[in-house]
Amino acid sequence: MKTLEFHHDEEKGRVTVTCATGEVSVYSHCAYCKHCNGVQVGRRVLPSPPQKMVSGPRGAGFDEELLNAAMMFNSLVRDGEAISCNDKEGVGFTSMYRR
């Protein structure tokens, strides 16, 4: 398990981490990466809401629930310091939606 520290760019409103594929946006990459275990807030690692949604049962309102999970992830990033990453092979960003 790796800890990827946040790099804040206040001018552009971005938060990035140094991934195996290079510098990537937390909002557009880590939120949808199958290696993301969650966001480190203080001493705790809070699980990634989009990961929990994809791994759970899918109901009729799945799209809306996934959007809510993405918004929750953004809130966690705002309060957090790092991403907990489970990329043991060092392949970098891998979409959780591809099989």
Short mmCIF file of N, CA and C in Angstrom, two decimals:
data_model
loop_
_atom_site.label_atom_id
_atom_site.label_comp_id
_atom_site.label_asym_id
_atom_site.label_seq_id
_atom_site.Cartn_x
_atom_site.Cartn_y
_atom_site.Cartn_z
N MET A 1 0.84 -1.16 0.00
CA MET A 1 0.00 0.00 0.00
C MET A 1 0.89 1.24 0.00
N LYS A 2 0.64 2.13 -0.97
CA LYS A 2 1.42 3.36 -1.07
C LYS A 2 0.56 4.54 -0.62
N THR A 3 1.25 5.57 -0.16
CA THR A 3 0.58 6.82 0.15
C THR A 3 1.10 7.86 -0.83
N LEU A 4 0.19 8.42 -1.63
CA LEU A 4 0.54 9.43 -2.62
C LEU A 4 0.10 10.79 -2.10
N GLU A 5 1.08 11.62 -1.74
CA GLU A 5 0.80 12.94 -1.16
C GLU A 5 0.19 13.87 -2.20
N PHE A 6 -0.76 14.71 -1.76
CA PHE A 6 -1.41 15.70 -2.63
C PHE A 6 -0.46 16.85 -2.95
N HIS A 7 -0.53 17.32 -4.18
CA HIS A 7 0.15 18.54 -4.61
C HIS A 7 -0.95 19.51 -5.02
N HIS A 8 -1.11 20.58 -4.25
CA HIS A 8 -2.19 21.55 -4.50
C HIS A 8 -1.69 22.66 -5.42
N ASP A 9 -2.47 22.95 -6.45
CA ASP A 9 -2.21 24.08 -7.35
C ASP A 9 -3.40 25.02 -7.19
N GLU A 10 -3.25 25.99 -6.29
CA GLU A 10 -4.35 26.90 -5.97
C GLU A 10 -4.74 27.75 -7.17
N GLU A 11 -3.77 28.09 -8.00
CA GLU A 11 -4.05 28.95 -9.15
C GLU A 11 -5.01 28.27 -10.14
N LYS A 12 -4.80 26.99 -10.38
CA LYS A 12 -5.64 26.25 -11.33
C LYS A 12 -6.76 25.48 -10.63
N GLY A 13 -6.76 25.44 -9.30
CA GLY A 13 -7.78 24.70 -8.57
C GLY A 13 -7.65 23.21 -8.74
N ARG A 14 -6.41 22.72 -8.86
CA ARG A 14 -6.16 21.29 -9.09
C ARG A 14 -5.48 20.66 -7.88
N VAL A 15 -5.72 19.39 -7.73
CA VAL A 15 -4.99 18.57 -6.76
C VAL A 15 -4.46 17.39 -7.54
N THR A 16 -3.14 17.19 -7.50
CA THR A 16 -2.51 16.10 -8.25
C THR A 16 -1.68 15.23 -7.31
N VAL A 17 -1.35 14.05 -7.80
CA VAL A 17 -0.43 13.14 -7.11
C VAL A 17 0.56 12.61 -8.14
N THR A 18 1.69 12.14 -7.66
CA THR A 18 2.68 11.54 -8.54
C THR A 18 2.40 10.04 -8.60
N CYS A 19 1.86 9.62 -9.72
CA CYS A 19 1.47 8.24 -9.96
C CYS A 19 2.57 7.57 -10.80
N ALA A 20 2.47 6.28 -11.01
CA ALA A 20 3.44 5.57 -11.85
C ALA A 20 3.42 6.08 -13.28
N THR A 21 2.26 6.64 -13.71
CA THR A 21 2.15 7.18 -15.07
C THR A 21 2.53 8.65 -15.13
N GLY A 22 2.94 9.24 -14.00
CA GLY A 22 3.31 10.65 -13.95
C GLY A 22 2.36 11.42 -13.05
N GLU A 23 2.37 12.73 -13.19
CA GLU A 23 1.52 13.60 -12.39
C GLU A 23 0.09 13.54 -12.93
N VAL A 24 -0.86 13.10 -12.09
CA VAL A 24 -2.25 12.95 -12.52
C VAL A 24 -3.17 13.69 -11.57
N SER A 25 -4.32 14.09 -12.09
CA SER A 25 -5.33 14.76 -11.29
C SER A 25 -6.04 13.75 -10.39
N VAL A 26 -6.18 14.10 -9.14
CA VAL A 26 -6.88 13.24 -8.20
C VAL A 26 -8.35 13.14 -8.58
N TYR A 27 -8.93 14.26 -9.00
CA TYR A 27 -10.36 14.30 -9.30
C TYR A 27 -10.73 13.48 -10.54
N SER A 28 -9.90 13.48 -11.56
CA SER A 28 -10.28 12.78 -12.79
C SER A 28 -9.61 11.42 -12.96
N HIS A 29 -8.58 11.13 -12.17
CA HIS A 29 -7.91 9.83 -12.30
C HIS A 29 -8.10 8.96 -11.07
N CYS A 30 -7.64 9.41 -9.92
CA CYS A 30 -7.70 8.58 -8.71
C CYS A 30 -9.13 8.18 -8.35
N ALA A 31 -10.08 9.08 -8.55
CA ALA A 31 -11.47 8.79 -8.21
C ALA A 31 -12.00 7.59 -8.99
N TYR A 32 -11.44 7.34 -10.16
CA TYR A 32 -11.95 6.27 -11.03
C TYR A 32 -10.90 5.19 -11.30
N CYS A 33 -9.90 5.11 -10.45
CA CYS A 33 -8.82 4.12 -10.61
C CYS A 33 -9.11 2.92 -9.71
N LYS A 34 -8.89 1.73 -10.25
CA LYS A 34 -9.17 0.53 -9.46
C LYS A 34 -8.14 0.31 -8.34
N HIS A 35 -7.03 1.04 -8.36
CA HIS A 35 -6.01 0.91 -7.32
C HIS A 35 -6.27 1.82 -6.12
N CYS A 36 -7.21 2.76 -6.23
CA CYS A 36 -7.45 3.72 -5.16
C CYS A 36 -8.20 3.05 -4.01
N ASN A 37 -7.59 3.05 -2.83
CA ASN A 37 -8.24 2.49 -1.65
C ASN A 37 -9.01 3.54 -0.88
N GLY A 38 -8.64 4.79 -1.04
CA GLY A 38 -9.34 5.84 -0.32
C GLY A 38 -8.47 7.06 -0.14
N VAL A 39 -9.01 8.00 0.65
CA VAL A 39 -8.35 9.27 0.90
C VAL A 39 -7.91 9.31 2.35
N GLN A 40 -6.67 9.70 2.56
CA GLN A 40 -6.15 9.83 3.91
C GLN A 40 -6.55 11.19 4.45
N VAL A 41 -7.34 11.18 5.52
CA VAL A 41 -7.77 12.39 6.20
C VAL A 41 -7.29 12.26 7.64
N GLY A 42 -6.30 13.05 7.98
CA GLY A 42 -5.67 12.90 9.29
C GLY A 42 -4.93 11.58 9.35
N ARG A 43 -5.19 10.79 10.37
CA ARG A 43 -4.53 9.48 10.47
C ARG A 43 -5.38 8.36 9.92
N ARG A 44 -6.59 8.67 9.48
CA ARG A 44 -7.50 7.65 8.96
C ARG A 44 -7.51 7.64 7.44
N VAL A 45 -7.78 6.47 6.88
CA VAL A 45 -7.99 6.34 5.44
C VAL A 45 -9.47 6.03 5.24
N LEU A 46 -10.16 6.98 4.60
CA LEU A 46 -11.58 6.80 4.34
C LEU A 46 -11.75 6.15 2.97
N PRO A 47 -12.52 5.07 2.86
CA PRO A 47 -12.64 4.34 1.60
C PRO A 47 -13.19 5.21 0.47
N SER A 48 -12.79 4.89 -0.73
CA SER A 48 -13.21 5.62 -1.92
C SER A 48 -14.69 5.35 -2.19
N PRO A 49 -15.56 6.38 -2.12
CA PRO A 49 -16.99 6.15 -2.39
C PRO A 49 -17.29 5.57 -3.77
N PRO A 50 -16.63 6.02 -4.86
CA PRO A 50 -16.92 5.38 -6.15
C PRO A 50 -16.56 3.89 -6.18
N GLN A 51 -15.48 3.51 -5.52
CA GLN A 51 -15.10 2.08 -5.45
C GLN A 51 -16.18 1.28 -4.75
N LYS A 52 -16.71 1.81 -3.65
CA LYS A 52 -17.76 1.10 -2.92
C LYS A 52 -19.01 0.96 -3.77
N MET A 53 -19.33 1.97 -4.57
CA MET A 53 -20.52 1.92 -5.41
C MET A 53 -20.39 0.86 -6.50
N VAL A 54 -19.23 0.80 -7.13
CA VAL A 54 -19.03 -0.14 -8.23
C VAL A 54 -19.00 -1.57 -7.73
N SER A 55 -18.47 -1.79 -6.53
CA SER A 55 -18.36 -3.16 -6.02
C SER A 55 -19.66 -3.66 -5.39
N GLY A 56 -20.60 -2.76 -5.09
CA GLY A 56 -21.85 -3.16 -4.46
C GLY A 56 -22.92 -3.53 -5.47
N PRO A 57 -24.12 -3.86 -4.98
CA PRO A 57 -25.23 -4.19 -5.88
C PRO A 57 -25.71 -2.95 -6.63
N ARG A 58 -26.20 -3.16 -7.84
CA ARG A 58 -26.65 -2.05 -8.68
C ARG A 58 -28.16 -2.05 -8.74
N GLY A 59 -28.72 -0.90 -8.37
CA GLY A 59 -30.17 -0.75 -8.42
C GLY A 59 -30.58 0.17 -9.56
N ALA A 60 -31.83 0.57 -9.55
CA ALA A 60 -32.38 1.41 -10.61
C ALA A 60 -31.76 2.80 -10.61
N GLY A 61 -31.36 3.32 -9.45
CA GLY A 61 -30.78 4.66 -9.36
C GLY A 61 -29.27 4.67 -9.33
N PHE A 62 -28.65 3.70 -9.99
CA PHE A 62 -27.20 3.55 -9.92
C PHE A 62 -26.45 4.78 -10.42
N ASP A 63 -26.89 5.37 -11.52
CA ASP A 63 -26.19 6.53 -12.08
C ASP A 63 -26.18 7.70 -11.09
N GLU A 64 -27.31 7.95 -10.47
CA GLU A 64 -27.41 9.05 -9.50
C GLU A 64 -26.54 8.76 -8.28
N GLU A 65 -26.55 7.51 -7.83
CA GLU A 65 -25.73 7.14 -6.68
C GLU A 65 -24.24 7.26 -6.99
N LEU A 66 -23.85 6.93 -8.21
CA LEU A 66 -22.46 7.05 -8.61
C LEU A 66 -22.04 8.52 -8.67
N LEU A 67 -22.91 9.39 -9.13
CA LEU A 67 -22.64 10.83 -9.14
C LEU A 67 -22.48 11.35 -7.71
N ASN A 68 -23.35 10.91 -6.81
CA ASN A 68 -23.24 11.31 -5.41
C ASN A 68 -21.93 10.81 -4.80
N ALA A 69 -21.52 9.61 -5.17
CA ALA A 69 -20.26 9.05 -4.66
C ALA A 69 -19.07 9.88 -5.16
N ALA A 70 -19.12 10.33 -6.41
CA ALA A 70 -18.04 11.17 -6.96
C ALA A 70 -17.98 12.50 -6.22
N MET A 71 -19.13 13.07 -5.90
CA MET A 71 -19.14 14.33 -5.15
C MET A 71 -18.60 14.13 -3.74
N MET A 72 -18.90 13.00 -3.12
CA MET A 72 -18.38 12.69 -1.79
C MET A 72 -16.85 12.52 -1.84
N PHE A 73 -16.35 11.88 -2.90
CA PHE A 73 -14.91 11.73 -3.07
C PHE A 73 -14.25 13.10 -3.14
N ASN A 74 -14.84 14.03 -3.90
CA ASN A 74 -14.29 15.38 -4.01
C ASN A 74 -14.24 16.07 -2.65
N SER A 75 -15.25 15.85 -1.82
CA SER A 75 -15.26 16.42 -0.47
C SER A 75 -14.14 15.83 0.38
N LEU A 76 -13.92 14.53 0.25
CA LEU A 76 -12.84 13.89 1.00
C LEU A 76 -11.49 14.44 0.57
N VAL A 77 -11.31 14.67 -0.72
CA VAL A 77 -10.04 15.22 -1.23
C VAL A 77 -9.82 16.62 -0.66
N ARG A 78 -10.88 17.40 -0.59
CA ARG A 78 -10.76 18.75 -0.06
C ARG A 78 -10.23 18.73 1.38
N ASP A 79 -10.66 17.74 2.17
CA ASP A 79 -10.26 17.65 3.57
C ASP A 79 -9.02 16.80 3.80
N GLY A 80 -8.60 16.04 2.79
CA GLY A 80 -7.52 15.06 2.96
C GLY A 80 -6.14 15.57 2.62
N GLU A 81 -5.17 14.66 2.80
CA GLU A 81 -3.77 14.98 2.53
C GLU A 81 -3.13 14.07 1.49
N ALA A 82 -3.71 12.87 1.28
CA ALA A 82 -3.06 11.90 0.41
C ALA A 82 -4.07 10.85 -0.06
N ILE A 83 -3.64 10.09 -1.07
CA ILE A 83 -4.40 8.96 -1.59
C ILE A 83 -3.72 7.68 -1.13
N SER A 84 -4.52 6.73 -0.68
CA SER A 84 -4.01 5.40 -0.36
C SER A 84 -4.12 4.57 -1.63
N CYS A 85 -2.99 4.16 -2.18
CA CYS A 85 -2.94 3.49 -3.47
C CYS A 85 -2.47 2.04 -3.31
N ASN A 86 -3.12 1.13 -3.99
CA ASN A 86 -2.80 -0.29 -3.91
C ASN A 86 -2.17 -0.80 -5.20
N ASP A 87 -1.40 0.06 -5.88
CA ASP A 87 -0.77 -0.30 -7.16
C ASP A 87 0.57 -0.97 -6.89
N LYS A 88 0.54 -2.27 -6.61
CA LYS A 88 1.76 -3.01 -6.27
C LYS A 88 2.67 -3.24 -7.47
N GLU A 89 2.08 -3.36 -8.66
CA GLU A 89 2.87 -3.65 -9.86
C GLU A 89 3.45 -2.39 -10.50
N GLY A 90 2.98 -1.21 -10.08
CA GLY A 90 3.49 0.04 -10.63
C GLY A 90 2.99 0.33 -12.04
N VAL A 91 1.75 -0.08 -12.36
CA VAL A 91 1.21 0.15 -13.70
C VAL A 91 0.55 1.51 -13.83
N GLY A 92 0.23 2.15 -12.71
CA GLY A 92 -0.39 3.47 -12.76
C GLY A 92 -1.90 3.39 -12.91
N PHE A 93 -2.46 4.48 -13.39
CA PHE A 93 -3.91 4.59 -13.51
C PHE A 93 -4.50 3.46 -14.34
N THR A 94 -5.49 2.78 -13.77
CA THR A 94 -6.24 1.74 -14.46
C THR A 94 -7.70 1.96 -14.13
N SER A 95 -8.51 2.23 -15.13
CA SER A 95 -9.92 2.53 -14.91
C SER A 95 -10.63 1.36 -14.24
N MET A 96 -11.47 1.67 -13.26
CA MET A 96 -12.24 0.62 -12.60
C MET A 96 -13.39 0.14 -13.46
N TYR A 97 -13.67 0.83 -14.56
CA TYR A 97 -14.78 0.45 -15.43
C TYR A 97 -14.37 -0.51 -16.53
N ARG A 98 -13.08 -0.63 -16.80
CA ARG A 98 -12.63 -1.60 -17.82
C ARG A 98 -12.43 -2.95 -17.15
N ARG A 99 -12.74 -3.95 -17.86
CA ARG A 99 -12.56 -5.31 -17.33
C ARG A 99 -11.37 -5.96 -17.97
#
